[in-house]
PDB file of C-alpha atoms and ligand atoms in Angstrom:
ATOM      1  CA  UNK A 298       0.695  14.210   1.700  1.00 98.00           C
ATOM      2  CA  UNK A 299      -2.676  13.114   0.333  1.00 98.00           C
ATOM      3  CA  UNK A 300      -5.862  13.453   2.374  1.00 98.00           C
ATOM      4  CA  UNK A 301      -8.205  10.484   2.578  1.00 98.00           C
ATOM      5  CA  UNK A 302     -11.143  12.832   3.056  1.00 98.00           C
ATOM      6  CA  UNK A 303     -10.441  14.327  -0.385  1.00 98.00           C
ATOM      7  CA  UNK A 304      -9.536  11.008  -1.986  1.00 98.00           C
ATOM      8  CA  UNK A 305     -12.676   9.348  -0.652  1.00 98.00           C
ATOM      9  CA  UNK A 306     -14.899  12.165  -1.907  1.00 98.00           C
ATOM     10  CA  UNK A 307     -13.329  11.994  -5.385  1.00 98.00           C
ATOM     11  CA  UNK A 308     -13.720   8.197  -5.551  1.00 98.00           C
ATOM     12  CA  UNK A 309     -17.308   8.396  -4.332  1.00 97.00           C
ATOM     13  CA  UNK A 310     -18.031  10.818  -7.180  1.00 97.00           C
ATOM     14  CA  UNK A 311     -16.156   8.527  -9.587  1.00 97.00           C
ATOM     15  CA  UNK A 312     -18.514   5.747  -8.470  1.00 96.00           C
ATOM     16  CA  UNK A 313     -21.349   7.643 -10.185  1.00 96.00           C
ATOM     17  CA  UNK A 314     -19.352   8.440 -13.322  1.00 95.00           C
ATOM     18  CA  UNK A 315     -16.933   5.599 -14.137  1.00 94.00           C
ATOM     19  CA  UNK A 316     -17.639   1.870 -14.245  1.00 93.00           C
ATOM     20  CA  UNK A 317     -15.081  -0.950 -14.123  1.00 90.00           C
ATOM     21  CA  UNK A 318     -15.987  -2.063 -17.692  1.00 89.00           C
ATOM     22  CA  UNK A 319     -14.602   1.242 -18.888  1.00 90.00           C
ATOM     23  CA  UNK A 320     -11.808   1.821 -16.403  1.00 92.00           C
ATOM     24  CA  UNK A 321     -10.638  -1.724 -15.494  1.00 94.00           C
ATOM     25  CA  UNK A 322      -9.912  -0.276 -12.027  1.00 97.00           C
ATOM     26  CA  UNK A 323     -11.600   2.716 -10.373  1.00 97.00           C
ATOM     27  CA  UNK A 324      -8.417   4.113  -8.935  1.00 97.00           C
ATOM     28  CA  UNK A 325      -7.126   7.518  -8.066  1.00 97.00           C
ATOM     29  CA  UNK A 326      -3.370   7.826  -8.478  1.00 98.00           C
ATOM     30  CA  UNK A 327      -1.345   9.650  -5.829  1.00 98.00           C
ATOM     31  CA  UNK A 328       0.779  11.612  -8.261  1.00 98.00           C
ATOM     32  CA  UNK A 329       3.686  13.427  -6.646  1.00 98.00           C
ATOM     33  CA  UNK A 330       3.878  16.875  -8.256  1.00 97.00           C
ATOM     34  CA  UNK A 331       7.657  17.230  -8.367  1.00 95.00           C
ATOM     35  CA  UNK A 332       9.569  18.357 -11.406  1.00 94.00           C
ATOM     36  CA  UNK A 333      10.085  15.681 -14.061  1.00 95.00           C
ATOM     37  CA  UNK A 334       7.662  13.214 -12.475  1.00 97.00           C
ATOM     38  CA  UNK A 335       4.838  11.925 -14.681  1.00 96.00           C
ATOM     39  CA  UNK A 336       2.819   9.664 -12.365  1.00 97.00           C
ATOM     40  CA  UNK A 337       4.846   8.082  -9.536  1.00 98.00           C
ATOM     41  CA  UNK A 338       4.304   8.607  -5.801  1.00 98.00           C
ATOM     42  CA  UNK A 339       7.991   8.075  -4.956  1.00 98.00           C
ATOM     43  CA  UNK A 340      10.661   7.219  -7.542  1.00 98.00           C
ATOM     44  CA  UNK A 341      10.056   3.444  -7.556  1.00 98.00           C
ATOM     45  CA  UNK A 342       6.468   3.119  -6.285  1.00 99.00           C
ATOM     46  CA  UNK A 343       2.998   4.248  -7.202  1.00 98.00           C
ATOM     47  CA  UNK A 344       0.141   4.363  -4.733  1.00 99.00           C
ATOM     48  CA  UNK A 345      -3.541   4.820  -5.485  1.00 98.00           C
ATOM     49  CA  UNK A 346      -6.886   4.834  -3.739  1.00 98.00           C
ATOM     50  CA  UNK A 347      -9.392   2.400  -5.256  1.00 98.00           C
ATOM     51  CA  UNK A 348     -13.129   1.817  -4.797  1.00 98.00           C
ATOM     52  CA  UNK A 349     -15.625  -0.824  -5.839  1.00 98.00           C
ATOM     53  CA  UNK A 350     -19.433  -0.554  -5.892  1.00 97.00           C
ATOM     54  CA  UNK A 351     -21.864  -3.101  -4.417  1.00 97.00           C
ATOM     55  CA  UNK A 352     -22.288  -6.039  -6.804  1.00 97.00           C
ATOM     56  CA  UNK A 353     -19.516  -4.861  -9.088  1.00 97.00           C
ATOM     57  CA  UNK A 354     -16.559  -6.890 -10.393  1.00 97.00           C
ATOM     58  CA  UNK A 355     -13.237  -5.557 -11.656  1.00 98.00           C
ATOM     59  CA  UNK A 356     -11.984  -8.051 -14.263  1.00 97.00           C
ATOM     60  CA  UNK A 357      -8.933 -10.235 -13.686  1.00 98.00           C
ATOM     61  CA  UNK A 358      -5.538  -9.493 -15.152  1.00 98.00           C
ATOM     62  CA  UNK A 359      -1.872 -10.027 -14.386  1.00 98.00           C
ATOM     63  CA  UNK A 360       1.167  -7.809 -14.767  1.00 98.00           C
ATOM     64  CA  UNK A 361       4.868  -7.796 -14.015  1.00 98.00           C
ATOM     65  CA  UNK A 362       4.616  -5.031 -11.403  1.00 98.00           C
ATOM     66  CA  UNK A 363       4.221  -6.404  -7.862  1.00 98.00           C
ATOM     67  CA  UNK A 364       1.192  -5.039  -6.049  1.00 98.00           C
ATOM     68  CA  UNK A 365      -0.439  -4.928  -2.639  1.00 98.00           C
ATOM     69  CA  UNK A 366      -3.548  -3.467  -1.060  1.00 98.00           C
ATOM     70  CA  UNK A 367      -4.417  -2.091   2.373  1.00 98.00           C
ATOM     71  CA  UNK A 368      -8.145  -2.031   3.092  1.00 98.00           C
ATOM     72  CA  UNK A 369      -9.591   1.273   4.276  1.00 98.00           C
ATOM     73  CA  UNK A 370     -13.353   0.929   4.444  1.00 98.00           C
ATOM     74  CA  UNK A 371     -16.257  -1.461   3.858  1.00 98.00           C
ATOM     75  CA  UNK A 372     -17.020  -5.109   4.564  1.00 97.00           C
ATOM     76  CA  UNK A 373     -17.962  -7.519   1.777  1.00 97.00           C
ATOM     77  CA  UNK A 374     -15.394  -6.948  -0.936  1.00 98.00           C
ATOM     78  CA  UNK A 375     -13.028  -9.688  -2.008  1.00 98.00           C
ATOM     79  CA  UNK A 376     -10.180 -10.299  -4.389  1.00 98.00           C
ATOM     80  CA  UNK A 377      -9.462 -13.455  -6.381  1.00 98.00           C
ATOM     81  CA  UNK A 378      -5.711 -14.148  -6.516  1.00 98.00           C
ATOM     82  CA  UNK A 379      -4.736 -17.121  -8.710  1.00 98.00           C
ATOM     83  CA  UNK A 380      -8.205 -18.611  -8.191  1.00 98.00           C
ATOM     84  CA  UNK A 381      -8.274 -18.083  -4.401  1.00 98.00           C
ATOM     85  CA  UNK A 382     -11.137 -15.943  -3.157  1.00 98.00           C
ATOM     86  CA  UNK A 383      -9.873 -13.755  -0.290  1.00 98.00           C
ATOM     87  CA  UNK A 384     -12.138 -11.536   1.800  1.00 97.00           C
ATOM     88  CA  UNK A 385     -10.913  -7.957   2.194  1.00 98.00           C
ATOM     89  CA  UNK A 386     -11.662  -6.437   5.595  1.00 98.00           C
ATOM     90  CA  UNK A 387     -10.564  -3.082   7.011  1.00 98.00           C
ATOM     91  CA  UNK A 388      -6.820  -2.973   7.798  1.00 98.00           C
ATOM     92  CA  UNK A 389      -6.057  -6.302   6.082  1.00 98.00           C
ATOM     93  CA  UNK A 390      -3.095  -6.330   3.699  1.00 98.00           C
ATOM     94  CA  UNK A 391      -3.329  -8.417   0.503  1.00 98.00           C
ATOM     95  CA  UNK A 392      -0.537  -9.228  -1.932  1.00 98.00           C
ATOM     96  CA  UNK A 393      -0.603  -9.805  -5.668  1.00 98.00           C
ATOM     97  CA  UNK A 394       2.978 -10.744  -6.518  1.00 98.00           C
ATOM     98  CA  UNK A 395       4.372 -10.228 -10.007  1.00 98.00           C
ATOM     99  CA  UNK A 396       2.369 -12.181 -12.641  1.00 98.00           C
ATOM    100  CA  UNK A 397      -0.344 -13.529 -10.313  1.00 98.00           C
ATOM    101  CA  UNK A 398      -3.907 -13.246 -11.651  1.00 98.00           C
ATOM    102  CA  UNK A 399      -6.114 -10.873  -9.695  1.00 98.00           C
ATOM    103  CA  UNK A 400      -9.606  -9.444  -9.967  1.00 98.00           C
ATOM    104  CA  UNK A 401     -11.820  -7.747  -7.385  1.00 98.00           C
ATOM    105  CA  UNK A 402     -15.499  -8.094  -6.497  1.00 98.00           C
ATOM    106  CA  UNK A 403     -17.961  -6.841  -3.919  1.00 98.00           C
ATOM    107  CA  UNK A 404     -21.041  -8.231  -2.204  1.00 98.00           C
ATOM    108  CA  UNK A 405     -21.123  -5.322   0.249  1.00 98.00           C
ATOM    109  CA  UNK A 406     -24.084  -2.999   0.874  1.00 97.00           C
ATOM    110  CA  UNK A 407     -22.076   0.156   0.280  1.00 97.00           C
ATOM    111  CA  UNK A 408     -18.935   1.239  -1.502  1.00 98.00           C
ATOM    112  CA  UNK A 409     -15.655  -0.422  -0.420  1.00 98.00           C
ATOM    113  CA  UNK A 410     -12.360   1.457  -0.473  1.00 98.00           C
ATOM    114  CA  UNK A 411      -8.719   0.487  -0.220  1.00 98.00           C
ATOM    115  CA  UNK A 412      -5.278   1.711  -1.257  1.00 98.00           C
ATOM    116  CA  UNK A 413      -2.950   0.025  -3.743  1.00 98.00           C
ATOM    117  CA  UNK A 414       0.815   0.218  -4.029  1.00 99.00           C
ATOM    118  CA  UNK A 415       2.802  -1.118  -7.005  1.00 98.00           C
ATOM    119  CA  UNK A 416       6.438  -1.050  -8.109  1.00 99.00           C
ATOM    120  CA  UNK A 417       5.289   0.014 -11.603  1.00 98.00           C
ATOM    121  CA  UNK A 418       7.638   3.036 -11.844  1.00 98.00           C
ATOM    122  CA  UNK A 419      10.630   0.753 -11.228  1.00 98.00           C
ATOM    123  CA  UNK A 420       9.389  -1.813 -13.774  1.00 98.00           C
ATOM    124  CA  UNK A 421       8.779   1.035 -16.208  1.00 98.00           C
ATOM    125  CA  UNK A 422      12.338   2.313 -15.807  1.00 97.00           C
ATOM    126  CA  UNK A 423      13.875  -1.135 -16.321  1.00 98.00           C
ATOM    127  CA  UNK A 424      11.346  -1.944 -19.111  1.00 98.00           C
ATOM    128  CA  UNK A 425      10.162  -5.555 -18.400  1.00 98.00           C
ATOM    129  CA  UNK A 426       6.538  -4.315 -18.450  1.00 98.00           C
ATOM    130  CA  UNK A 427       4.028  -7.024 -19.418  1.00 98.00           C
ATOM    131  CA  UNK A 428       0.276  -7.158 -18.897  1.00 98.00           C
ATOM    132  CA  UNK A 429      -2.391  -9.744 -19.776  1.00 98.00           C
ATOM    133  CA  UNK A 430      -6.158  -9.874 -19.493  1.00 98.00           C
ATOM    134  CA  UNK A 431      -7.546 -13.092 -18.004  1.00 98.00           C
ATOM    135  CA  UNK A 432      -9.081 -15.257 -20.776  1.00 98.00           C
ATOM    136  CA  UNK A 433     -12.320 -15.644 -18.751  1.00 97.00           C
ATOM    137  CA  UNK A 434     -12.710 -11.933 -17.971  1.00 97.00           C
ATOM    138  CA  UNK A 435     -13.325 -12.417 -14.240  1.00 97.00           C
ATOM    139  CA  UNK A 436     -11.266 -15.373 -13.026  1.00 98.00           C
ATOM    140  CA  UNK A 437     -13.378 -18.277 -11.663  1.00 98.00           C
ATOM    141  CA  UNK A 438     -13.003 -19.111  -7.969  1.00 98.00           C
ATOM    142  CA  UNK A 439     -11.211 -22.422  -7.359  1.00 98.00           C
ATOM    143  CA  UNK A 440     -10.824 -22.177  -3.546  1.00 98.00           C
ATOM    144  CA  UNK A 441     -11.820 -20.030  -0.573  1.00 97.00           C
ATOM    145  CA  UNK A 442      -8.967 -20.499   1.916  1.00 96.00           C
ATOM    146  CA  UNK A 443      -9.275 -19.032   5.417  1.00 89.00           C
ATOM    147  CA  UNK A 444      -5.618 -18.099   5.407  1.00 91.00           C
ATOM    148  CA  UNK A 445      -3.200 -17.603   2.564  1.00 95.00           C
ATOM    149  CA  UNK A 446       0.379 -16.426   1.995  1.00 94.00           C
ATOM    150  CA  UNK A 447      -1.237 -13.578   0.005  1.00 96.00           C
ATOM    151  CA  UNK A 448      -2.939 -12.063   3.059  1.00 97.00           C
ATOM    152  CA  UNK A 449      -1.980 -10.479   6.389  1.00 98.00           C
ATOM    153  CA  UNK A 450      -5.047 -10.240   8.633  1.00 98.00           C
ATOM    154  CA  UNK A 451      -5.376  -7.241  10.944  1.00 98.00           C
ATOM    155  CA  UNK A 452      -6.065  -9.441  14.012  1.00 98.00           C
ATOM    156  CA  UNK A 453      -2.773 -11.286  13.449  1.00 98.00           C
ATOM    157  CA  UNK A 454      -0.776  -8.110  12.816  1.00 98.00           C
ATOM    158  CA  UNK A 455      -2.231  -6.497  15.957  1.00 98.00           C
ATOM    159  CA  UNK A 456      -1.363  -9.574  18.024  1.00 98.00           C
ATOM    160  CA  UNK A 457       2.219  -9.376  16.679  1.00 98.00           C
ATOM    161  CA  UNK A 458       2.394  -5.663  17.545  1.00 98.00           C
ATOM    162  CA  UNK A 459       1.193  -6.361  21.096  1.00 97.00           C
ATOM    163  CA  UNK A 460       4.067  -8.839  21.550  1.00 98.00           C
ATOM    164  CA  UNK A 461       6.703  -6.477  20.150  1.00 98.00           C
ATOM    165  CA  UNK A 462       8.882  -4.088  22.171  1.00 98.00           C
ATOM    166  CA  UNK A 463       9.552  -0.542  20.978  1.00 97.00           C
ATOM    167  CA  UNK A 464      12.795  -0.319  19.040  1.00 96.00           C
ATOM    168  CA  UNK A 465      15.599   0.740  21.399  1.00 96.00           C
ATOM    169  CA  UNK A 466      16.933   3.424  19.018  1.00 96.00           C
ATOM    170  CA  UNK A 467      13.616   5.305  18.917  1.00 97.00           C
ATOM    171  CA  UNK A 468      13.213   5.292  15.134  1.00 98.00           C
ATOM    172  CA  UNK A 469      10.210   2.993  14.667  1.00 98.00           C
ATOM    173  CA  UNK A 470       8.141   2.597  17.832  1.00 98.00           C
ATOM    174  CA  UNK A 471       6.773  -0.934  17.982  1.00 98.00           C
ATOM    175  CA  UNK A 472       7.305  -2.281  14.490  1.00 98.00           C
ATOM    176  CA  UNK A 473       6.530  -5.602  12.822  1.00 98.00           C
ATOM    177  CA  UNK A 474       7.445  -6.635   9.331  1.00 98.00           C
ATOM    178  CA  UNK A 475       4.775  -8.306   7.177  1.00 98.00           C
ATOM    179  CA  UNK A 476       6.643 -11.002   5.238  1.00 98.00           C
ATOM    180  CA  UNK A 477      10.407 -11.005   4.870  1.00 97.00           C
ATOM    181  CA  UNK A 478      10.048  -9.171   2.581  1.00 98.00           C
ATOM    182  CA  UNK A 479       6.402  -9.367   1.480  1.00 98.00           C
ATOM    183  CA  UNK A 480       7.275  -8.868  -2.192  1.00 98.00           C
ATOM    184  CA  UNK A 481      10.632  -9.153  -3.975  1.00 98.00           C
ATOM    185  CA  UNK A 482      10.855  -5.373  -4.376  1.00 98.00           C
ATOM    186  CA  UNK A 483       8.622  -4.075  -1.555  1.00 99.00           C
ATOM    187  CA  UNK A 484       8.925  -4.565   2.201  1.00 99.00           C
ATOM    188  CA  UNK A 485       5.927  -3.858   4.461  1.00 99.00           C
ATOM    189  CA  UNK A 486       5.894  -2.728   8.080  1.00 98.00           C
ATOM    190  CA  UNK A 487       3.217  -1.866  10.602  1.00 98.00           C
ATOM    191  CA  UNK A 488       4.482   0.725  13.110  1.00 98.00           C
ATOM    192  CA  UNK A 489       2.682   1.440  16.357  1.00 98.00           C
ATOM    193  CA  UNK A 490       3.614   4.746  17.966  1.00 98.00           C
ATOM    194  CA  UNK A 491       2.621   5.698  21.511  1.00 96.00           C
ATOM    195  CA  UNK A 492       2.633   9.461  21.950  1.00 94.00           C
ATOM    196  CA  UNK A 493       6.338  10.001  21.410  1.00 96.00           C
ATOM    197  CA  UNK A 494       7.952  11.470  18.308  1.00 98.00           C
ATOM    198  CA  UNK A 495      10.168   9.140  16.331  1.00 98.00           C
ATOM    199  CA  UNK A 496      13.819  10.070  16.161  1.00 98.00           C
ATOM    200  CA  UNK A 497      14.559  11.891  12.879  1.00 98.00           C
ATOM    201  CA  UNK A 498      16.022   9.517  10.346  1.00 98.00           C
ATOM    202  CA  UNK A 499      16.921   9.319   6.721  1.00 98.00           C
ATOM    203  CA  UNK A 500      17.355   6.317   4.487  1.00 98.00           C
ATOM    204  CA  UNK A 501      18.050   5.755   0.815  1.00 98.00           C
ATOM    205  CA  UNK A 502      14.938   3.543   0.758  1.00 98.00           C
ATOM    206  CA  UNK A 503      11.793   5.278  -0.534  1.00 98.00           C
ATOM    207  CA  UNK A 504       8.686   4.972   1.638  1.00 98.00           C
ATOM    208  CA  UNK A 505       4.973   5.356   1.109  1.00 99.00           C
ATOM    209  CA  UNK A 506       3.015   5.590   4.371  1.00 99.00           C
ATOM    210  CA  UNK A 507      -0.696   5.050   4.959  1.00 99.00           C
ATOM    211  CA  UNK A 508      -2.191   6.048   8.321  1.00 99.00           C
ATOM    212  CA  UNK A 509      -4.012   3.051   9.800  1.00 98.00           C
ATOM    213  CA  UNK A 510      -5.018   4.541  13.169  1.00 98.00           C
ATOM    214  CA  UNK A 511      -4.724   7.795  15.072  1.00 98.00           C
ATOM    215  CA  UNK A 512      -3.743  11.357  14.275  1.00 98.00           C
ATOM    216  CA  UNK A 513      -0.501  13.271  14.332  1.00 98.00           C
ATOM    217  CA  UNK A 514       1.951  15.063  12.139  1.00 98.00           C
ATOM    218  CA  UNK A 515       5.031  14.178  10.151  1.00 98.00           C
ATOM    219  CA  UNK A 516       7.868  16.453   9.129  1.00 98.00           C
ATOM    220  CA  UNK A 517       9.519  15.464   5.838  1.00 98.00           C
ATOM    221  CA  UNK A 518      12.547  17.428   4.690  1.00 97.00           C
ATOM    222  CA  UNK A 519      11.446  20.445   6.763  1.00 97.00           C
ATOM    223  CA  UNK A 520       7.759  20.426   5.757  1.00 98.00           C
ATOM    224  CA  UNK A 521       5.130  19.391   8.294  1.00 98.00           C
ATOM    225  CA  UNK A 522       1.906  17.567   7.406  1.00 98.00           C
ATOM    226  CA  UNK A 523      -1.014  16.689   9.712  1.00 98.00           C
ATOM    227  CA  UNK A 524      -2.583  13.300   9.223  1.00 98.00           C
ATOM    228  CA  UNK A 525      -5.467  11.041  10.188  1.00 98.00           C
ATOM    229  CA  UNK A 526      -6.702   7.599   9.123  1.00 98.00           C
ATOM    230  CA  UNK A 527      -6.361   6.819   5.417  1.00 98.00           C
ATOM    231  CA  UNK A 528      -4.049   9.725   4.647  1.00 99.00           C
ATOM    232  CA  UNK A 529      -0.924   8.869   2.672  1.00 98.00           C
ATOM    233  CA  UNK A 530       2.549  10.339   2.584  1.00 98.00           C
ATOM    234  CA  UNK A 531       5.604  10.061   0.372  1.00 98.00           C
ATOM    235  CA  UNK A 532       8.956   9.861   2.188  1.00 98.00           C
ATOM    236  CA  UNK A 533      11.423  10.139  -0.688  1.00 98.00           C
ATOM    237  CA  UNK A 534      14.935   8.743  -0.589  1.00 98.00           C
ATOM    238  CA  UNK A 535      17.396  10.470   1.758  1.00 98.00           C
ATOM    239  CA  UNK A 536      14.978  13.170   2.989  1.00 98.00           C
ATOM    240  CA  UNK A 537      14.901  13.319   6.806  1.00 98.00           C
ATOM    241  CA  UNK A 538      11.566  12.560   8.448  1.00 98.00           C
ATOM    242  CA  UNK A 539      10.056  12.318  11.902  1.00 98.00           C
ATOM    243  CA  UNK A 540       6.535  11.266  12.990  1.00 98.00           C
ATOM    244  CA  UNK A 541       4.770  12.934  15.940  1.00 98.00           C
ATOM    245  CA  UNK A 542       1.612  11.004  16.910  1.00 98.00           C
ATOM    246  CA  UNK A 543      -0.966  12.793  19.098  1.00 98.00           C
ATOM    247  CA  UNK A 544      -1.360   9.624  21.188  1.00 96.00           C
ATOM    248  CA  UNK A 545      -1.440   6.041  19.971  1.00 97.00           C
ATOM    249  CA  UNK A 546      -1.167   5.798  16.213  1.00 98.00           C
ATOM    250  CA  UNK A 547      -0.442   3.056  13.691  1.00 98.00           C
ATOM    251  CA  UNK A 548       1.297   3.639  10.384  1.00 98.00           C
ATOM    252  CA  UNK A 549       1.423   1.173   7.492  1.00 99.00           C
ATOM    253  CA  UNK A 550       4.756   1.518   5.685  1.00 99.00           C
ATOM    254  CA  UNK A 551       5.588   0.323   2.153  1.00 99.00           C
ATOM    255  CA  UNK A 552       9.211   0.598   1.036  1.00 99.00           C
ATOM    256  CA  UNK A 553      11.592  -0.344  -1.771  1.00 99.00           C
ATOM    257  CA  UNK A 554      14.168  -1.291   0.896  1.00 98.00           C
ATOM    258  CA  UNK A 555      14.632  -4.827  -0.633  1.00 98.00           C
ATOM    259  CA  UNK A 556      15.791  -3.209  -3.887  1.00 98.00           C
ATOM    260  CA  UNK A 557      18.225  -0.922  -2.091  1.00 98.00           C
ATOM    261  CA  UNK A 558      19.501  -3.836   0.006  1.00 98.00           C
ATOM    262  CA  UNK A 559      19.914  -6.191  -2.956  1.00 98.00           C
ATOM    263  CA  UNK A 560      22.115  -3.769  -4.842  1.00 98.00           C
ATOM    264  CA  UNK A 561      24.117  -2.586  -1.835  1.00 98.00           C
ATOM    265  CA  UNK A 562      22.541   0.890  -1.824  1.00 98.00           C
ATOM    266  CA  UNK A 563      20.777   0.783   1.540  1.00 98.00           C
ATOM    267  CA  UNK A 564      22.087   3.497   3.886  1.00 98.00           C
ATOM    268  CA  UNK A 565      20.322   4.772   6.965  1.00 98.00           C
ATOM    269  CA  UNK A 566      21.270   7.287   9.614  1.00 98.00           C
ATOM    270  CA  UNK A 567      19.905   9.473  12.366  1.00 98.00           C
ATOM    271  CA  UNK A 568      19.185  12.938  10.992  1.00 96.00           C
ATOM    272  CA  UNK A 569      19.211  15.600  13.678  1.00 76.00           C
TER     273      UNK A 569
HETATM  274  O1  GTQ B  39      -6.132  -3.440  -8.572  1.00 91.63           O
HETATM  275  O2  GTQ B  39      -5.136  -4.565 -10.127  1.00 91.63           O
HETATM  276  O3  GTQ B  39      -4.055   0.983  -8.403  1.00 91.63           O
HETATM  277  O4  GTQ B  39      -3.518  -3.264 -11.759  1.00 91.63           O
HETATM  278  C1  GTQ B  39      -3.102   0.041 -10.349  1.00 91.63           C
HETATM  279  C2  GTQ B  39      -2.980  -1.051 -11.201  1.00 91.63           C
HETATM  280  C3  GTQ B  39      -4.611  -1.217  -8.991  1.00 91.63           C
HETATM  281  C4  GTQ B  39      -5.300  -3.512  -9.496  1.00 91.63           C
HETATM  282  C5  GTQ B  39      -3.916  -0.052  -9.247  1.00 91.63           C
HETATM  283  C6  GTQ B  39      -3.666  -2.221 -10.936  1.00 91.63           C
HETATM  284  C7  GTQ B  39      -4.507  -2.298  -9.821  1.00 91.63           C
HETATM  285 FE1  FE2 B  40      -3.593  -5.181 -11.235  1.00 91.63          FE
END
């Protein structure tokens, strides 16, 4: 479990100390301190908090890892994906699939914050790791579409959640998938819980969870963590977990389920 309060404070301090010329991205990696791990959050995925200052740009690049962002705070930042300028607003989800150009900018008054998730640890393991800087530094804008396959707007996701019934088995609450899957290696879900604990479950798929709304606690493999907006959790493969929201709560879930499914390794069961 990583606390947004701590992550935000560290990034705010980094805003005074590190610029995007030096760092490329001002990000804070959610390193999972388990034996043998060097940087990943779960085996296949890495998550990070990232911040951008008013007027700043973070130069464009592309890489073989697939990536996505979930916006935590601030209005006025944007990302340019393959020339498309996309506004980033709180709770929006933006995709940068494998090898698409992306750079970030901000015209906000204050600092803007989001979280990133990439399949870099999986790419690292398999070795097809490639990275390129954009020849222009910050990629020029060629269009400003109102909607794009690279973006899931919070209003649309909420409307989908409102139309969705709770899952009859009690594992997920009301749950919608963003994309099908959103990225070749990463599936995304928004889960809306309404006061009741989810039925304990385990799956071979690794999950990273970001709290979008509400408070509660989650027990993962016997350890219980309290959470509130912006906090992140690692639900590693085959460890049982259950979420207990205090009231209404919304969890944003990122998972390597497509990888497990593709290779015939996806197993799920009730756990307790
Ligand atoms: O925003 O392009 O957290 O390339 C890690 C690697 C963010 C990004 C991360 C990246 C990015
Ligand atoms: Fe990137």
